[in-house]
GROMACS .gro file of C-alpha atoms in nm:
model
  290
    1MET     CA    1   1.067  -0.909   2.746
    2SER     CA    2   0.823  -1.016   2.469
    3GLN     CA    3   0.803  -0.760   2.184
    4LEU     CA    4   0.521  -0.717   1.914
    5LYS     CA    5   0.666  -0.624   1.577
    6LEU     CA    6   0.419  -0.383   1.447
    7GLY     CA    7   0.400  -0.221   1.088
    8LEU     CA    8   0.274   0.125   1.023
    9PRO     CA    9   0.171   0.247   0.676
   10LYS     CA   10   0.422   0.473   0.501
   11GLY     CA   11   0.293   0.758   0.275
   12SER     CA   12  -0.060   0.921   0.284
   13LEU     CA   13  -0.187   0.726   0.581
   14GLU     CA   14   0.129   0.767   0.803
   15LYS     CA   15   0.026   1.100   0.964
   16ALA     CA   16  -0.336   0.989   1.000
   17THR     CA   17  -0.225   0.657   1.174
   18ILE     CA   18   0.025   0.833   1.415
   19GLU     CA   19  -0.266   1.074   1.521
   20LEU     CA   20  -0.495   0.794   1.555
   21PHE     CA   21  -0.241   0.598   1.790
   22GLU     CA   22  -0.189   0.913   1.991
   23LYS     CA   23  -0.566   0.939   2.042
   24ALA     CA   24  -0.553   0.573   2.151
   25GLY     CA   25  -0.270   0.614   2.394
   26TRP     CA   26   0.045   0.565   2.232
   27ALA     CA   27   0.294   0.845   2.155
   28ILE     CA   28   0.482   0.755   1.824
   29LYS     CA   29   0.784   0.977   1.730
   30PRO     CA   30   0.898   0.935   1.372
   31ALA     CA   31   1.246   1.050   1.282
   32ALA     CA   32   1.349   1.201   0.946
   33ARG     CA   33   1.464   0.931   0.704
   34ASN     CA   34   1.406   0.657   0.976
   35TYR     CA   35   1.210   0.371   0.930
   36PHE     CA   36   1.181   0.292   1.270
   37PRO     CA   37   0.989   0.531   1.491
   38GLU     CA   38   1.015   0.544   1.864
   39ILE     CA   39   0.696   0.450   2.072
   40ASP     CA   40   0.633   0.497   2.420
   41ASP     CA   41   0.546   0.126   2.479
   42SER     CA   42   0.859  -0.099   2.545
   43GLU     CA   43   0.641  -0.396   2.442
   44VAL     CA   44   0.601  -0.276   2.070
   45ASP     CA   45   0.863  -0.248   1.809
   46CYS     CA   46   0.753  -0.013   1.513
   47SER     CA   47   0.864  -0.031   1.153
   48ILE     CA   48   0.713   0.195   0.877
   49CYS     CA   49   0.675   0.048   0.517
   50ARG     CA   50   0.453   0.084   0.229
   51PRO     CA   51   0.096  -0.045   0.249
   52GLN     CA   52   0.155  -0.211  -0.072
   53GLU     CA   53   0.402  -0.447   0.107
   54MET     CA   54   0.272  -0.464   0.437
   55SER     CA   55   0.082  -0.801   0.381
   56ARG     CA   56   0.403  -0.972   0.246
   57TYR     CA   57   0.595  -0.870   0.553
   58VAL     CA   58   0.328  -0.972   0.784
   59GLU     CA   59   0.273  -1.301   0.634
   60SER     CA   60   0.649  -1.393   0.628
   61GLY     CA   61   0.692  -1.301   1.001
   62MET     CA   62   0.908  -1.010   0.945
   63LEU     CA   63   0.624  -0.813   1.139
   64ASP     CA   64   0.380  -0.972   1.375
   65ALA     CA   65   0.091  -0.714   1.277
   66GLY     CA   66   0.050  -0.423   1.058
   67ILE     CA   67  -0.186  -0.152   0.914
   68THR     CA   68  -0.260  -0.158   0.549
   69GLY     CA   69  -0.542  -0.119   0.326
   70LYS     CA   70  -0.812  -0.360   0.222
   71ASP     CA   71  -0.723  -0.287  -0.149
   72TRP     CA   72  -0.349  -0.414  -0.093
   73THR     CA   73  -0.456  -0.731   0.106
   74MET     CA   74  -0.678  -0.815  -0.206
   75GLU     CA   75  -0.415  -0.725  -0.460
   76ASN     CA   76  -0.158  -0.944  -0.281
   77GLU     CA   77  -0.407  -1.225  -0.236
   78SER     CA   78  -0.297  -1.213   0.148
   79GLU     CA   79  -0.341  -1.487   0.380
   80ALA     CA   80  -0.276  -1.293   0.686
   81VAL     CA   81  -0.526  -1.280   0.975
   82LEU     CA   82  -0.773  -1.005   0.956
   83VAL     CA   83  -0.806  -0.868   1.308
   84GLY     CA   84  -1.064  -0.586   1.176
   85ASP     CA   85  -1.149  -0.303   1.004
   86LEU     CA   86  -1.030   0.034   1.076
   87VAL     CA   87  -1.226   0.278   0.877
   88TYR     CA   88  -1.025   0.603   0.820
   89SER     CA   89  -0.800   0.774   0.559
   90LYS     CA   90  -0.582   1.060   0.516
   91VAL     CA   91  -0.850   1.325   0.509
   92SER     CA   92  -1.160   1.162   0.630
   93ARG     CA   93  -1.327   0.869   0.833
   94LYS     CA   94  -1.467   0.736   0.509
   95PRO     CA   95  -1.359   0.456   0.273
   96THR     CA   96  -1.138   0.533  -0.028
   97ARG     CA   97  -1.270   0.453  -0.377
   98TRP     CA   98  -1.092   0.304  -0.657
   99VAL     CA   99  -1.253   0.434  -0.982
  100ILE     CA  100  -1.211   0.400  -1.353
  101ALA     CA  101  -1.141   0.727  -1.521
  102VAL     CA  102  -1.099   0.845  -1.865
  103ALA     CA  103  -1.026   1.175  -2.031
  104GLY     CA  104  -1.284   1.430  -1.999
  105ASN     CA  105  -1.324   1.443  -2.388
  106SER     CA  106  -1.295   1.060  -2.435
  107GLU     CA  107  -1.563   0.866  -2.651
  108ILE     CA  108  -1.544   0.595  -2.373
  109LYS     CA  109  -1.867   0.609  -2.181
  110THR     CA  110  -1.911   0.264  -2.033
  111LEU     CA  111  -1.705  -0.035  -1.922
  112GLU     CA  112  -1.775  -0.211  -2.249
  113ASP     CA  113  -1.624   0.066  -2.445
  114LEU     CA  114  -1.295  -0.030  -2.300
  115GLU     CA  115  -1.276  -0.361  -2.511
  116GLY     CA  116  -0.942  -0.374  -2.655
  117LYS     CA  117  -0.813  -0.046  -2.459
  118LYS     CA  118  -0.509   0.006  -2.249
  119VAL     CA  119  -0.572   0.056  -1.882
  120ALA     CA  120  -0.301   0.180  -1.648
  121THR     CA  121  -0.295   0.103  -1.263
  122GLU     CA  122  -0.104   0.019  -0.960
  123LEU     CA  123  -0.390  -0.214  -0.862
  124VAL     CA  124  -0.305  -0.476  -1.149
  125ASN     CA  125  -0.449  -0.820  -1.007
  126VAL     CA  126  -0.768  -0.659  -0.892
  127THR     CA  127  -0.821  -0.479  -1.196
  128ARG     CA  128  -0.732  -0.774  -1.413
  129LYS     CA  129  -1.007  -0.996  -1.195
  130PHE     CA  130  -1.250  -0.723  -1.238
  131PHE     CA  131  -1.248  -0.706  -1.618
  132GLU     CA  132  -1.216  -1.088  -1.651
  133GLU     CA  133  -1.534  -1.147  -1.458
  134ARG     CA  134  -1.708  -0.916  -1.697
  135LYS     CA  135  -1.537  -1.082  -2.011
  136ILE     CA  136  -1.402  -0.747  -2.128
  137ASN     CA  137  -1.057  -0.784  -2.282
  138VAL     CA  138  -0.828  -0.496  -2.177
  139ASP     CA  139  -0.450  -0.436  -2.188
  140ILE     CA  140  -0.344  -0.386  -1.824
  141GLU     CA  141  -0.033  -0.208  -1.754
  142PHE     CA  142   0.124  -0.144  -1.420
  143SER     CA  143   0.197   0.213  -1.331
  144TRP     CA  144   0.460   0.326  -1.082
  145GLY     CA  145   0.274   0.637  -1.011
  146ALA     CA  146   0.121   0.966  -1.136
  147THR     CA  147  -0.133   0.727  -1.288
  148GLU     CA  148  -0.370   1.015  -1.389
  149ALA     CA  149  -0.103   1.156  -1.619
  150LYS     CA  150  -0.095   0.856  -1.808
  151VAL     CA  151  -0.424   0.936  -1.994
  152VAL     CA  152  -0.325   1.296  -2.023
  153ALA     CA  153   0.001   1.192  -2.200
  154GLY     CA  154  -0.203   0.930  -2.413
  155LEU     CA  155   0.007   0.663  -2.260
  156ALA     CA  156  -0.338   0.484  -2.146
  157ASP     CA  157  -0.693   0.498  -2.252
  158ALA     CA  158  -0.815   0.470  -1.882
  159VAL     CA  159  -0.683   0.464  -1.555
  160VAL     CA  160  -0.767   0.283  -1.234
  161GLU     CA  161  -0.671   0.505  -0.947
  162VAL     CA  162  -0.757   0.554  -0.587
  163THR     CA  163  -0.949   0.863  -0.472
  164GLU     CA  164  -1.098   1.045  -0.176
  165THR     CA  165  -1.221   1.398  -0.287
  166GLU     CA  166  -1.183   1.320  -0.654
  167SER     CA  167  -0.981   1.642  -0.667
  168THR     CA  168  -0.675   1.493  -0.847
  169ILE     CA  169  -0.904   1.318  -1.083
  170ARG     CA  170  -1.069   1.652  -1.208
  171ALA     CA  171  -0.740   1.848  -1.178
  172HIS     CA  172  -0.607   1.618  -1.480
  173GLY     CA  173  -0.930   1.675  -1.653
  174LEU     CA  174  -1.040   1.312  -1.616
  175ARG     CA  175  -1.400   1.184  -1.604
  176ILE     CA  176  -1.503   0.865  -1.392
  177ILE     CA  177  -1.699   0.602  -1.550
  178HIS     CA  178  -1.734   0.344  -1.302
  179GLU     CA  179  -1.650   0.267  -0.940
  180LEU     CA  180  -1.426  -0.035  -0.908
  181MET     CA  181  -1.444  -0.088  -0.521
  182GLN     CA  182  -1.426   0.068  -0.192
  183SER     CA  183  -1.141   0.024   0.034
  184ASN     CA  184  -1.059   0.094   0.404
  185THR     CA  185  -0.763   0.044   0.631
  186GLN     CA  186  -0.730  -0.297   0.793
  187PHE     CA  187  -0.538  -0.447   1.089
  188ILE     CA  188  -0.377  -0.777   1.001
  189ALA     CA  189  -0.170  -1.025   1.179
  190ASN     CA  190   0.085  -1.291   1.110
  191LYS     CA  191  -0.078  -1.633   1.150
  192GLU     CA  192   0.191  -1.763   1.404
  193ALA     CA  193   0.174  -1.433   1.602
  194TRP     CA  194  -0.206  -1.478   1.624
  195ASP     CA  195  -0.155  -1.833   1.779
  196ASP     CA  196   0.081  -1.692   2.046
  197PRO     CA  197  -0.135  -1.607   2.355
  198TRP     CA  198   0.073  -1.297   2.463
  199LYS     CA  199   0.101  -1.139   2.103
  200ARG     CA  200  -0.254  -1.220   2.042
  201GLU     CA  201  -0.377  -1.028   2.349
  202LYS     CA  202  -0.147  -0.748   2.272
  203ILE     CA  203  -0.276  -0.716   1.919
  204GLU     CA  204  -0.638  -0.738   2.024
  205ASN     CA  205  -0.597  -0.465   2.284
  206ILE     CA  206  -0.416  -0.245   2.045
  207PHE     CA  207  -0.704  -0.299   1.785
  208MET     CA  208  -1.001  -0.241   2.070
  209LEU     CA  209  -0.820   0.094   2.163
  210LEU     CA  210  -0.765   0.207   1.804
  211GLN     CA  211  -1.145   0.124   1.743
  212GLY     CA  212  -1.222   0.312   2.040
  213ALA     CA  213  -1.058   0.625   1.922
  214LEU     CA  214  -1.228   0.619   1.599
  215LYS     CA  215  -1.579   0.571   1.764
  216ALA     CA  216  -1.506   0.895   1.975
  217ASP     CA  217  -1.436   1.094   1.666
  218ARG     CA  218  -1.673   1.377   1.649
  219ILE     CA  219  -1.835   1.279   1.964
  220VAL     CA  220  -1.838   1.490   2.288
  221GLY     CA  221  -1.957   1.431   2.658
  222LEU     CA  222  -2.206   1.665   2.800
  223LYS     CA  223  -2.284   1.706   3.159
  224MET     CA  224  -2.532   1.934   3.347
  225ASN     CA  225  -2.727   1.987   3.659
  226VAL     CA  226  -3.093   1.958   3.641
  227ALA     CA  227  -3.377   2.034   3.902
  228GLU     CA  228  -3.606   1.730   3.984
  229GLU     CA  229  -3.916   1.875   3.817
  230LYS     CA  230  -3.727   1.939   3.480
  231LEU     CA  231  -3.557   1.604   3.466
  232GLU     CA  232  -3.808   1.430   3.216
  233ALA     CA  233  -3.807   1.723   2.995
  234ILE     CA  234  -3.427   1.736   2.974
  235VAL     CA  235  -3.379   1.365   2.944
  236GLY     CA  236  -3.619   1.361   2.650
  237LEU     CA  237  -3.403   1.590   2.463
  238LEU     CA  238  -3.093   1.398   2.520
  239PRO     CA  239  -2.965   1.144   2.243
  240SER     CA  240  -2.735   0.875   2.381
  241LEU     CA  241  -2.546   0.551   2.292
  242ASN     CA  242  -2.767   0.389   2.556
  243ALA     CA  243  -2.961   0.620   2.809
  244PRO     CA  244  -2.807   0.919   2.986
  245THR     CA  245  -2.652   0.867   3.342
  246VAL     CA  246  -2.858   1.039   3.608
  247ALA     CA  247  -2.739   1.079   3.944
  248ASN     CA  248  -2.869   1.259   4.267
  249LEU     CA  249  -2.663   1.547   4.398
  250TYR     CA  250  -2.605   1.538   4.752
  251ASN     CA  251  -2.868   1.655   4.985
  252THR     CA  252  -3.062   1.825   4.715
  253LYS     CA  253  -3.363   1.776   4.464
  254TRP     CA  254  -3.105   1.825   4.172
  255PHE     CA  255  -2.952   1.570   3.954
  256SER     CA  256  -2.630   1.534   3.758
  257VAL     CA  257  -2.712   1.437   3.388
  258GLU     CA  258  -2.444   1.289   3.148
  259THR     CA  259  -2.446   1.177   2.816
  260VAL     CA  260  -2.241   1.149   2.491
  261VAL     CA  261  -2.380   1.285   2.176
  262SER     CA  262  -2.264   1.380   1.820
  263GLU     CA  263  -2.054   1.704   1.791
  264ASP     CA  264  -2.274   1.803   1.491
  265ILE     CA  265  -2.571   1.855   1.707
  266VAL     CA  266  -2.426   2.028   2.021
  267ARG     CA  267  -2.466   2.394   1.893
  268ASP     CA  268  -2.834   2.336   1.862
  269LEU     CA  269  -2.889   2.102   2.145
  270ILE     CA  270  -2.730   2.321   2.422
  271PRO     CA  271  -2.974   2.626   2.353
  272SER     CA  272  -3.262   2.384   2.363
  273LEU     CA  273  -3.108   2.238   2.719
  274THR     CA  274  -3.094   2.579   2.850
  275LYS     CA  275  -3.448   2.667   2.777
  276LYS     CA  276  -3.586   2.367   2.926
  277GLY     CA  277  -3.382   2.438   3.271
  278ALA     CA  278  -3.061   2.270   3.234
  279GLU     CA  279  -2.751   2.445   3.432
  280GLY     CA  280  -2.395   2.441   3.450
  281ILE     CA  281  -2.369   2.246   3.107
  282ILE     CA  282  -2.013   2.124   3.036
  283GLU     CA  283  -1.893   1.991   2.712
  284TYR     CA  284  -1.572   1.774   2.706
  285PRO     CA  285  -1.388   1.596   2.445
  286LEU     CA  286  -1.363   1.228   2.429
  287ASN     CA  287  -1.058   1.023   2.345
  288LYS     CA  288  -1.218   0.679   2.314
  289VAL     CA  289  -1.567   0.513   2.313
  290ILE     CA  290  -1.520   0.122   2.391
   0.00000   0.00000   0.00000
């Protein structure tokens, strides 16, 4: 039997990725201190590795496909096939941000003020290219972690660090002076695997269902019964991806109306629908929108 060797990101994205796969239809069971979690698909063999290393393993063929960050494919100048973007992070469905930050009381206010200064980061190549393009000479030092603390300890004048909520940045008393780039998760594939018809179809199917699960986030289905004379008023209230589905109820002058809407508007929409005459309203969650 053919198998797809799939890499899942270790660390901050691990939990969110496993939850996304579950919503898409795959149950992944991680084991303590085990880099090879179980998955309920005999055609997939999973490995967990750091996002920073994922593109290297995919390019070499050790993995057929994997999920990593756009930041790390750029950092490693990856030549893996980009299957597509998957915009999610550990706490949100938004891109993460790489920012340049300095101490709160620093005299550094602009990028130009960093001329001749030391910058600590894990994203060395991208940072170097960023400053070279602006002809600003900085001393870039690789950081193994706890990068924000480098400024606090006086080991660097600035840091380039990733953030979602800026809470860690603020907790260390740092101040952001510039956003270097935004990043999101990406599904990448090995070139030879991509040229294999079976593997390519498997990769494309997985990506499609993951995208469908992301599209379904915070979207719900609504279904209701509506009398014929109130149908136009009800349909006029309903937002929809396309148009609501309307079907006759058997042997009556009533209709079944079904649509999908943002979860954010349901609490205001349902009372409005009932006032216009909708009955038997059902709200239900969605796993995927394809």
